[in-house]
Amino acid sequence: MNAAFVARRVVYGLISLAILSAIIFACTHLLPGDAAVTILGEGASSEALAALRARLGLDRSFLAQFLDWLVGLPFGAFGTSTTLNQPAGPIIAERFRNSLALAVTTLGVAAALAIPLGVAAAARRGSRLDGSILAASYVGISIPDFVVAPILIIVLASPPLSLLPSGGFVPFTESFGGWLAHMVLPVIVLTFLLTAHLLRQTRSGMLEVLSSDYIRTARLKGLPERIVLWRHGLRNGLTTTIAVLALDIGYLMGSIVIVEEIFAYPGLGRLMVYSVANRDMPLVQGSALVIGAVYVVANLLADLAQGVLNPRLTRS
Amino acid sequence: MSTLATMSVPRPPRANYYLVIGATLTALALAVGLLGLLYSPYAPAKVDLLHRLAAPSAAHRLGTDRFGRDVLSRVLSGGWRSMTLGFGATALGLALGLPVALLTGFYRGRLDQIVMRFVDALLSIPTLVFALLVIVGVGPGLPQAVLALGVAASPKFVRIVRSAVLDAAGHDYVTAAKARGEGALYIQYGEILPNVWAPIIVEGSINVGFALMGGAALSYLGLGTQPPHADWGVMINEAQKYISVSFWPLLGPALAICASVIGFNLMGEGLRDRLHLRSSLSDV
């Protein structure tokens, strides 16, 4: 892989992040509403509001506030939470670790389920197996997480079974078993949706690869279908699958908001919902930016991985 | 979409199950939404403390919730709110996205590059998170949720419609219109737009399903429709709190949401198949 390709991708990623942070900051500032009013309430005197605005730096120009915020970001300074009166950075970092644990586990389980199923469906296109896999995945992407979750709670977390806690969180350092038990239900819900989605994409990616000439050559050579499919097909199909996985991280980060809220799991998504409901702008900006950044970074890594798998892509 | 290209790929006629099932479910969902405006067996807010969390019976076909309110009546009367979220957000997303897509796809060049960088950055925020960002400015409520989901859907529409516009702009009828000296606005809206309606209809239909689900999610989070008013998301939120006692209040709104989302998605897929379009960004 050549250095120019890597450099170009990294610069694209940085530009995306810069635009993203500008958009997020603008969303939370150009729209009506002001943190000072939120903190002091509608009935506050104008002197008190002015004093608080000066303390929070809200009386400065939009650009000055934005640059101030932007410069702090690389050092983990996300401002001060207006409702918790603590630096937003450490709160976001802790929640991010919890969300990452959910996301990485889900991604691993979903990939392990969806890739073989997607390849199998593509290999037997039009068969009954393909039809049922497609239909099941269709139902999967159409059932909202807030419907799947209560059903799982009824079955697994309520009497008579009561196998798992219905929500909450135990820190990793306190009890590994407890930590794991609280992750199971959220991961199942997230996996359910992600697998359905990933499966459909893997299937269509594989179908494209399987219709190409080199696969026909491999078959005509008399190679066993197993080798054609899993060695020749999947190796090329993998470039598509990696791109899809990266795109699906965006999808996953969206689902995490709802799923964490349902299971009272203290991650970024739940923090986002909390901070939106309480109009805690530094937390809103920080959590939205981190969620967007995960997607940007995942796509950057996917681009680089594709460059390794298919060096032709690295020539401009 | 070019007519020539579509004509050159004749397909064997076969039953389009997606379209049939999708259209049926969609019609059913719309019927529920409309019927609910005119009729419900009970007043949706009528409290009956003697029959709380009751299982379905002849009197209450879908059971009752924790206040003894009739679940069927609430599913019916909440239907139009959920439909408003789906259709309203999609219409708004298109109204915002179409002009940008036509403009950038028509002029291309530097403008297109800059705008698309912004669109790509916006696409890196999950739709629901983007909607939450808008909600933080405008506050919770049904119209606000429509606004939020519409704004959040617009970058996706820009992406999809722009690629159709780019395709259309290379055709002879556009060159001919330019040679005739037609104005840029006329060419965009009079010549190109009528030729890109197919992907718009397909993506629009699929988006109605996703926006309906997103709207229910916002309501579920307490940021969309505000209680005591009901929509399907609010109902699921309320039902979940008493789930260990009874799951009957969950059943009605859950079925309603799932059936409508599957309906709009299948209809979009079916239309895509019927209109001979390749699959696109719709799942992002």
PDB file of C-alpha atoms in Angstrom, chain A residues 78-249:
ATOM      1  CA  PHE A  78     -15.486  18.852  25.795  1.00  0.00           C
ATOM      2  CA  GLY A  79     -16.580  21.750  28.001  1.00  0.00           C
ATOM      3  CA  THR A  80     -18.425  21.503  31.308  1.00  0.00           C
ATOM      4  CA  SER A  81     -21.718  19.670  31.645  1.00  0.00           C
ATOM      5  CA  THR A  82     -24.347  22.239  32.601  1.00  0.00           C
ATOM      6  CA  THR A  83     -26.521  19.776  34.536  1.00  0.00           C
ATOM      7  CA  LEU A  84     -23.854  17.668  36.260  1.00  0.00           C
ATOM      8  CA  ASN A  85     -21.346  20.494  36.848  1.00  0.00           C
ATOM      9  CA  GLN A  86     -18.468  18.244  35.876  1.00  0.00           C
ATOM     10  CA  PRO A  87     -16.068  18.286  32.930  1.00  0.00           C
ATOM     11  CA  ALA A  88     -17.870  16.603  30.024  1.00  0.00           C
ATOM     12  CA  GLY A  89     -14.727  14.857  28.721  1.00  0.00           C
ATOM     13  CA  PRO A  90     -14.324  12.158  31.415  1.00  0.00           C
ATOM     14  CA  ILE A  91     -18.096  11.457  31.459  1.00  0.00           C
ATOM     15  CA  ILE A  92     -18.117  10.961  27.697  1.00  0.00           C
ATOM     16  CA  ALA A  93     -14.957   8.830  27.818  1.00  0.00           C
ATOM     17  CA  GLU A  94     -16.439   6.475  30.424  1.00  0.00           C
ATOM     18  CA  ARG A  95     -19.754   6.139  28.582  1.00  0.00           C
ATOM     19  CA  PHE A  96     -17.885   5.615  25.326  1.00  0.00           C
ATOM     20  CA  ARG A  97     -15.973   2.660  26.807  1.00  0.00           C
ATOM     21  CA  ASN A  98     -19.263   1.051  27.847  1.00  0.00           C
ATOM     22  CA  SER A  99     -20.814   1.596  24.416  1.00  0.00           C
ATOM     23  CA  LEU A 100     -17.699   0.312  22.697  1.00  0.00           C
ATOM     24  CA  ALA A 101     -17.932  -2.943  24.661  1.00  0.00           C
ATOM     25  CA  LEU A 102     -21.492  -3.386  23.365  1.00  0.00           C
ATOM     26  CA  ALA A 103     -20.644  -2.377  19.810  1.00  0.00           C
ATOM     27  CA  VAL A 104     -17.543  -4.533  19.409  1.00  0.00           C
ATOM     28  CA  THR A 105     -19.227  -7.629  20.855  1.00  0.00           C
ATOM     29  CA  THR A 106     -22.278  -7.086  18.641  1.00  0.00           C
ATOM     30  CA  LEU A 107     -20.176  -6.553  15.551  1.00  0.00           C
ATOM     31  CA  GLY A 108     -18.220  -9.760  16.188  1.00  0.00           C
ATOM     32  CA  VAL A 109     -21.304 -11.898  16.798  1.00  0.00           C
ATOM     33  CA  ALA A 110     -23.212 -10.380  13.877  1.00  0.00           C
ATOM     34  CA  ALA A 111     -20.321 -10.871  11.442  1.00  0.00           C
ATOM     35  CA  ALA A 112     -19.890 -14.482  12.580  1.00  0.00           C
ATOM     36  CA  LEU A 113     -23.597 -15.131  11.895  1.00  0.00           C
ATOM     37  CA  ALA A 114     -24.245 -12.968   8.869  1.00  0.00           C
ATOM     38  CA  ILE A 115     -21.252 -13.717   6.649  1.00  0.00           C
ATOM     39  CA  PRO A 116     -21.740 -17.524   6.460  1.00  0.00           C
ATOM     40  CA  LEU A 117     -25.523 -17.145   6.111  1.00  0.00           C
ATOM     41  CA  GLY A 118     -25.145 -14.459   3.441  1.00  0.00           C
ATOM     42  CA  VAL A 119     -22.663 -16.555   1.446  1.00  0.00           C
ATOM     43  CA  ALA A 120     -24.885 -19.632   1.757  1.00  0.00           C
ATOM     44  CA  ALA A 121     -27.929 -17.669   0.575  1.00  0.00           C
ATOM     45  CA  ALA A 122     -26.014 -16.235  -2.396  1.00  0.00           C
ATOM     46  CA  ALA A 123     -24.632 -19.651  -3.336  1.00  0.00           C
ATOM     47  CA  ARG A 124     -28.125 -21.100  -3.541  1.00  0.00           C
ATOM     48  CA  ARG A 125     -29.830 -18.102  -5.047  1.00  0.00           C
ATOM     49  CA  GLY A 126     -33.557 -18.578  -5.547  1.00  0.00           C
ATOM     50  CA  SER A 127     -33.670 -21.759  -3.457  1.00  0.00           C
ATOM     51  CA  ARG A 128     -35.948 -22.300  -0.500  1.00  0.00           C
ATOM     52  CA  LEU A 129     -32.985 -21.686   1.838  1.00  0.00           C
ATOM     53  CA  ASP A 130     -32.273 -18.346   0.154  1.00  0.00           C
ATOM     54  CA  GLY A 131     -35.942 -17.415   0.332  1.00  0.00           C
ATOM     55  CA  SER A 132     -36.289 -18.173   4.012  1.00  0.00           C
ATOM     56  CA  ILE A 133     -33.017 -16.438   4.935  1.00  0.00           C
ATOM     57  CA  LEU A 134     -34.133 -13.346   3.007  1.00  0.00           C
ATOM     58  CA  ALA A 135     -37.614 -13.350   4.484  1.00  0.00           C
ATOM     59  CA  ALA A 136     -36.269 -13.758   8.023  1.00  0.00           C
ATOM     60  CA  SER A 137     -33.792 -10.915   7.509  1.00  0.00           C
ATOM     61  CA  TYR A 138     -36.595  -8.787   6.135  1.00  0.00           C
ATOM     62  CA  VAL A 139     -38.627  -9.243   9.243  1.00  0.00           C
ATOM     63  CA  GLY A 140     -35.439  -8.586  11.214  1.00  0.00           C
ATOM     64  CA  ILE A 141     -34.819  -5.126   9.745  1.00  0.00           C
ATOM     65  CA  SER A 142     -38.472  -4.154  10.044  1.00  0.00           C
ATOM     66  CA  ILE A 143     -39.026  -4.901  13.728  1.00  0.00           C
ATOM     67  CA  PRO A 144     -37.998  -1.933  15.859  1.00  0.00           C
ATOM     68  CA  ASP A 145     -35.526  -2.593  18.698  1.00  0.00           C
ATOM     69  CA  PHE A 146     -38.031  -1.232  21.192  1.00  0.00           C
ATOM     70  CA  VAL A 147     -40.348  -4.106  20.266  1.00  0.00           C
ATOM     71  CA  VAL A 148     -37.703  -6.853  20.272  1.00  0.00           C
ATOM     72  CA  ALA A 149     -36.326  -5.765  23.641  1.00  0.00           C
ATOM     73  CA  PRO A 150     -39.547  -6.020  25.699  1.00  0.00           C
ATOM     74  CA  ILE A 151     -40.232  -9.451  24.193  1.00  0.00           C
ATOM     75  CA  LEU A 152     -36.777 -10.630  25.276  1.00  0.00           C
ATOM     76  CA  ILE A 153     -37.355  -9.165  28.726  1.00  0.00           C
ATOM     77  CA  ILE A 154     -40.622 -11.121  29.030  1.00  0.00           C
ATOM     78  CA  VAL A 155     -39.003 -14.382  27.953  1.00  0.00           C
ATOM     79  CA  LEU A 156     -35.534 -14.242  29.510  1.00  0.00           C
ATOM     80  CA  ALA A 157     -35.615 -11.681  32.297  1.00  0.00           C
ATOM     81  CA  SER A 158     -39.027 -12.295  33.903  1.00  0.00           C
ATOM     82  CA  PRO A 159     -40.378 -15.160  35.983  1.00  0.00           C
ATOM     83  CA  PRO A 160     -40.439 -18.144  35.580  1.00  0.00           C
ATOM     84  CA  LEU A 161     -37.051 -18.148  33.805  1.00  0.00           C
ATOM     85  CA  SER A 162     -35.469 -14.915  35.129  1.00  0.00           C
ATOM     86  CA  LEU A 163     -32.167 -15.931  33.586  1.00  0.00           C
ATOM     87  CA  LEU A 164     -30.806 -12.430  33.106  1.00  0.00           C
ATOM     88  CA  PRO A 165     -31.122  -8.951  34.605  1.00  0.00           C
ATOM     89  CA  SER A 166     -33.704  -6.857  32.716  1.00  0.00           C
ATOM     90  CA  GLY A 167     -31.459  -3.791  32.750  1.00  0.00           C
ATOM     91  CA  GLY A 168     -28.739  -1.861  34.536  1.00  0.00           C
ATOM     92  CA  PHE A 169     -24.999  -2.142  34.681  1.00  0.00           C
ATOM     93  CA  VAL A 170     -22.212  -3.503  36.880  1.00  0.00           C
ATOM     94  CA  PRO A 171     -18.659  -2.184  36.345  1.00  0.00           C
ATOM     95  CA  PHE A 172     -16.144  -4.615  34.934  1.00  0.00           C
ATOM     96  CA  THR A 173     -13.852  -4.034  37.925  1.00  0.00           C
ATOM     97  CA  GLU A 174     -16.560  -4.926  40.436  1.00  0.00           C
ATOM     98  CA  SER A 175     -17.771  -8.227  39.042  1.00  0.00           C
ATOM     99  CA  PHE A 176     -16.898  -9.742  35.688  1.00  0.00           C
ATOM    100  CA  GLY A 177     -19.928 -12.064  35.770  1.00  0.00           C
ATOM    101  CA  GLY A 178     -22.279  -9.230  36.584  1.00  0.00           C
ATOM    102  CA  TRP A 179     -20.789  -7.054  33.864  1.00  0.00           C
ATOM    103  CA  LEU A 180     -21.211  -9.835  31.325  1.00  0.00           C
ATOM    104  CA  ALA A 181     -24.774 -10.692  32.409  1.00  0.00           C
ATOM    105  CA  HIS A 182     -25.892  -7.090  31.911  1.00  0.00           C
ATOM    106  CA  MET A 183     -24.450  -7.035  28.402  1.00  0.00           C
ATOM    107  CA  VAL A 184     -26.234 -10.149  27.132  1.00  0.00           C
ATOM    108  CA  LEU A 185     -29.713  -8.774  26.423  1.00  0.00           C
ATOM    109  CA  PRO A 186     -28.570  -5.500  24.794  1.00  0.00           C
ATOM    110  CA  VAL A 187     -26.128  -7.452  22.627  1.00  0.00           C
ATOM    111  CA  ILE A 188     -28.854  -9.902  21.541  1.00  0.00           C
ATOM    112  CA  VAL A 189     -31.173  -7.059  20.493  1.00  0.00           C
ATOM    113  CA  LEU A 190     -28.419  -5.217  18.620  1.00  0.00           C
ATOM    114  CA  THR A 191     -27.184  -8.437  16.993  1.00  0.00           C
ATOM    115  CA  PHE A 192     -30.676  -9.334  15.839  1.00  0.00           C
ATOM    116  CA  LEU A 193     -31.010  -6.129  13.825  1.00  0.00           C
ATOM    117  CA  LEU A 194     -27.430  -5.873  12.635  1.00  0.00           C
ATOM    118  CA  THR A 195     -27.289  -9.491  11.465  1.00  0.00           C
ATOM    119  CA  ALA A 196     -30.436  -9.028   9.391  1.00  0.00           C
ATOM    120  CA  HIS A 197     -28.948  -5.942   7.785  1.00  0.00           C
ATOM    121  CA  LEU A 198     -25.449  -7.287   7.243  1.00  0.00           C
ATOM    122  CA  LEU A 199     -26.784 -10.558   5.868  1.00  0.00           C
ATOM    123  CA  ARG A 200     -28.684  -8.831   3.071  1.00  0.00           C
ATOM    124  CA  GLN A 201     -25.652  -6.793   2.105  1.00  0.00           C
ATOM    125  CA  THR A 202     -23.278  -9.764   2.170  1.00  0.00           C
ATOM    126  CA  ARG A 203     -25.685 -11.711  -0.008  1.00  0.00           C
ATOM    127  CA  SER A 204     -25.912  -9.027  -2.675  1.00  0.00           C
ATOM    128  CA  GLY A 205     -22.139  -8.435  -2.569  1.00  0.00           C
ATOM    129  CA  MET A 206     -21.478 -12.156  -3.038  1.00  0.00           C
ATOM    130  CA  LEU A 207     -24.017 -12.391  -5.861  1.00  0.00           C
ATOM    131  CA  GLU A 208     -22.079  -9.743  -7.738  1.00  0.00           C
ATOM    132  CA  VAL A 209     -18.774 -11.556  -7.211  1.00  0.00           C
ATOM    133  CA  LEU A 210     -20.239 -14.933  -8.141  1.00  0.00           C
ATOM    134  CA  SER A 211     -21.420 -13.625 -11.501  1.00  0.00           C
ATOM    135  CA  SER A 212     -17.901 -12.508 -12.482  1.00  0.00           C
ATOM    136  CA  ASP A 213     -15.703 -14.214 -15.063  1.00  0.00           C
ATOM    137  CA  TYR A 214     -12.976 -15.476 -12.754  1.00  0.00           C
ATOM    138  CA  ILE A 215     -15.511 -17.480 -10.765  1.00  0.00           C
ATOM    139  CA  ARG A 216     -16.745 -19.036 -13.999  1.00  0.00           C
ATOM    140  CA  THR A 217     -13.139 -19.887 -14.868  1.00  0.00           C
ATOM    141  CA  ALA A 218     -12.610 -21.475 -11.458  1.00  0.00           C
ATOM    142  CA  ARG A 219     -15.742 -23.585 -11.919  1.00  0.00           C
ATOM    143  CA  LEU A 220     -14.810 -24.592 -15.466  1.00  0.00           C
ATOM    144  CA  LYS A 221     -11.388 -25.622 -14.178  1.00  0.00           C
ATOM    145  CA  GLY A 222     -13.271 -28.205 -12.189  1.00  0.00           C
ATOM    146  CA  LEU A 223     -12.555 -26.848  -8.736  1.00  0.00           C
ATOM    147  CA  PRO A 224     -14.944 -28.110  -6.075  1.00  0.00           C
ATOM    148  CA  GLU A 225     -17.768 -25.636  -5.404  1.00  0.00           C
ATOM    149  CA  ARG A 226     -16.667 -25.367  -1.758  1.00  0.00           C
ATOM    150  CA  ILE A 227     -13.269 -23.978  -2.805  1.00  0.00           C
ATOM    151  CA  VAL A 228     -14.795 -21.705  -5.456  1.00  0.00           C
ATOM    152  CA  LEU A 229     -17.189 -20.225  -2.936  1.00  0.00           C
ATOM    153  CA  TRP A 230     -15.209 -19.907   0.269  1.00  0.00           C
ATOM    154  CA  ARG A 231     -11.734 -19.317  -1.119  1.00  0.00           C
ATOM    155  CA  HIS A 232     -12.125 -17.560  -4.475  1.00  0.00           C
ATOM    156  CA  GLY A 233     -15.511 -15.943  -3.963  1.00  0.00           C
ATOM    157  CA  LEU A 234     -15.289 -14.819  -0.362  1.00  0.00           C
ATOM    158  CA  ARG A 235     -11.804 -13.362  -0.717  1.00  0.00           C
ATOM    159  CA  ASN A 236     -13.120 -10.822  -3.200  1.00  0.00           C
ATOM    160  CA  GLY A 237     -16.529 -10.638  -1.599  1.00  0.00           C
ATOM    161  CA  LEU A 238     -14.696  -9.687   1.595  1.00  0.00           C
ATOM    162  CA  THR A 239     -13.806  -6.224   0.227  1.00  0.00           C
ATOM    163  CA  THR A 240     -17.526  -5.520  -0.128  1.00  0.00           C
ATOM    164  CA  THR A 241     -18.261  -7.051   3.258  1.00  0.00           C
ATOM    165  CA  ILE A 242     -15.662  -4.862   4.974  1.00  0.00           C
ATOM    166  CA  ALA A 243     -17.105  -1.718   3.390  1.00  0.00           C
ATOM    167  CA  VAL A 244     -20.564  -2.829   4.467  1.00  0.00           C
ATOM    168  CA  LEU A 245     -19.384  -3.573   8.012  1.00  0.00           C
ATOM    169  CA  ALA A 246     -17.995  -0.040   8.260  1.00  0.00           C
ATOM    170  CA  LEU A 247     -21.239   1.481   6.968  1.00  0.00           C
ATOM    171  CA  ASP A 248     -23.188  -0.711   9.378  1.00  0.00           C
ATOM    172  CA  ILE A 249     -21.308   0.800  12.308  1.00  0.00           C
TER     173      ILE A 249
END
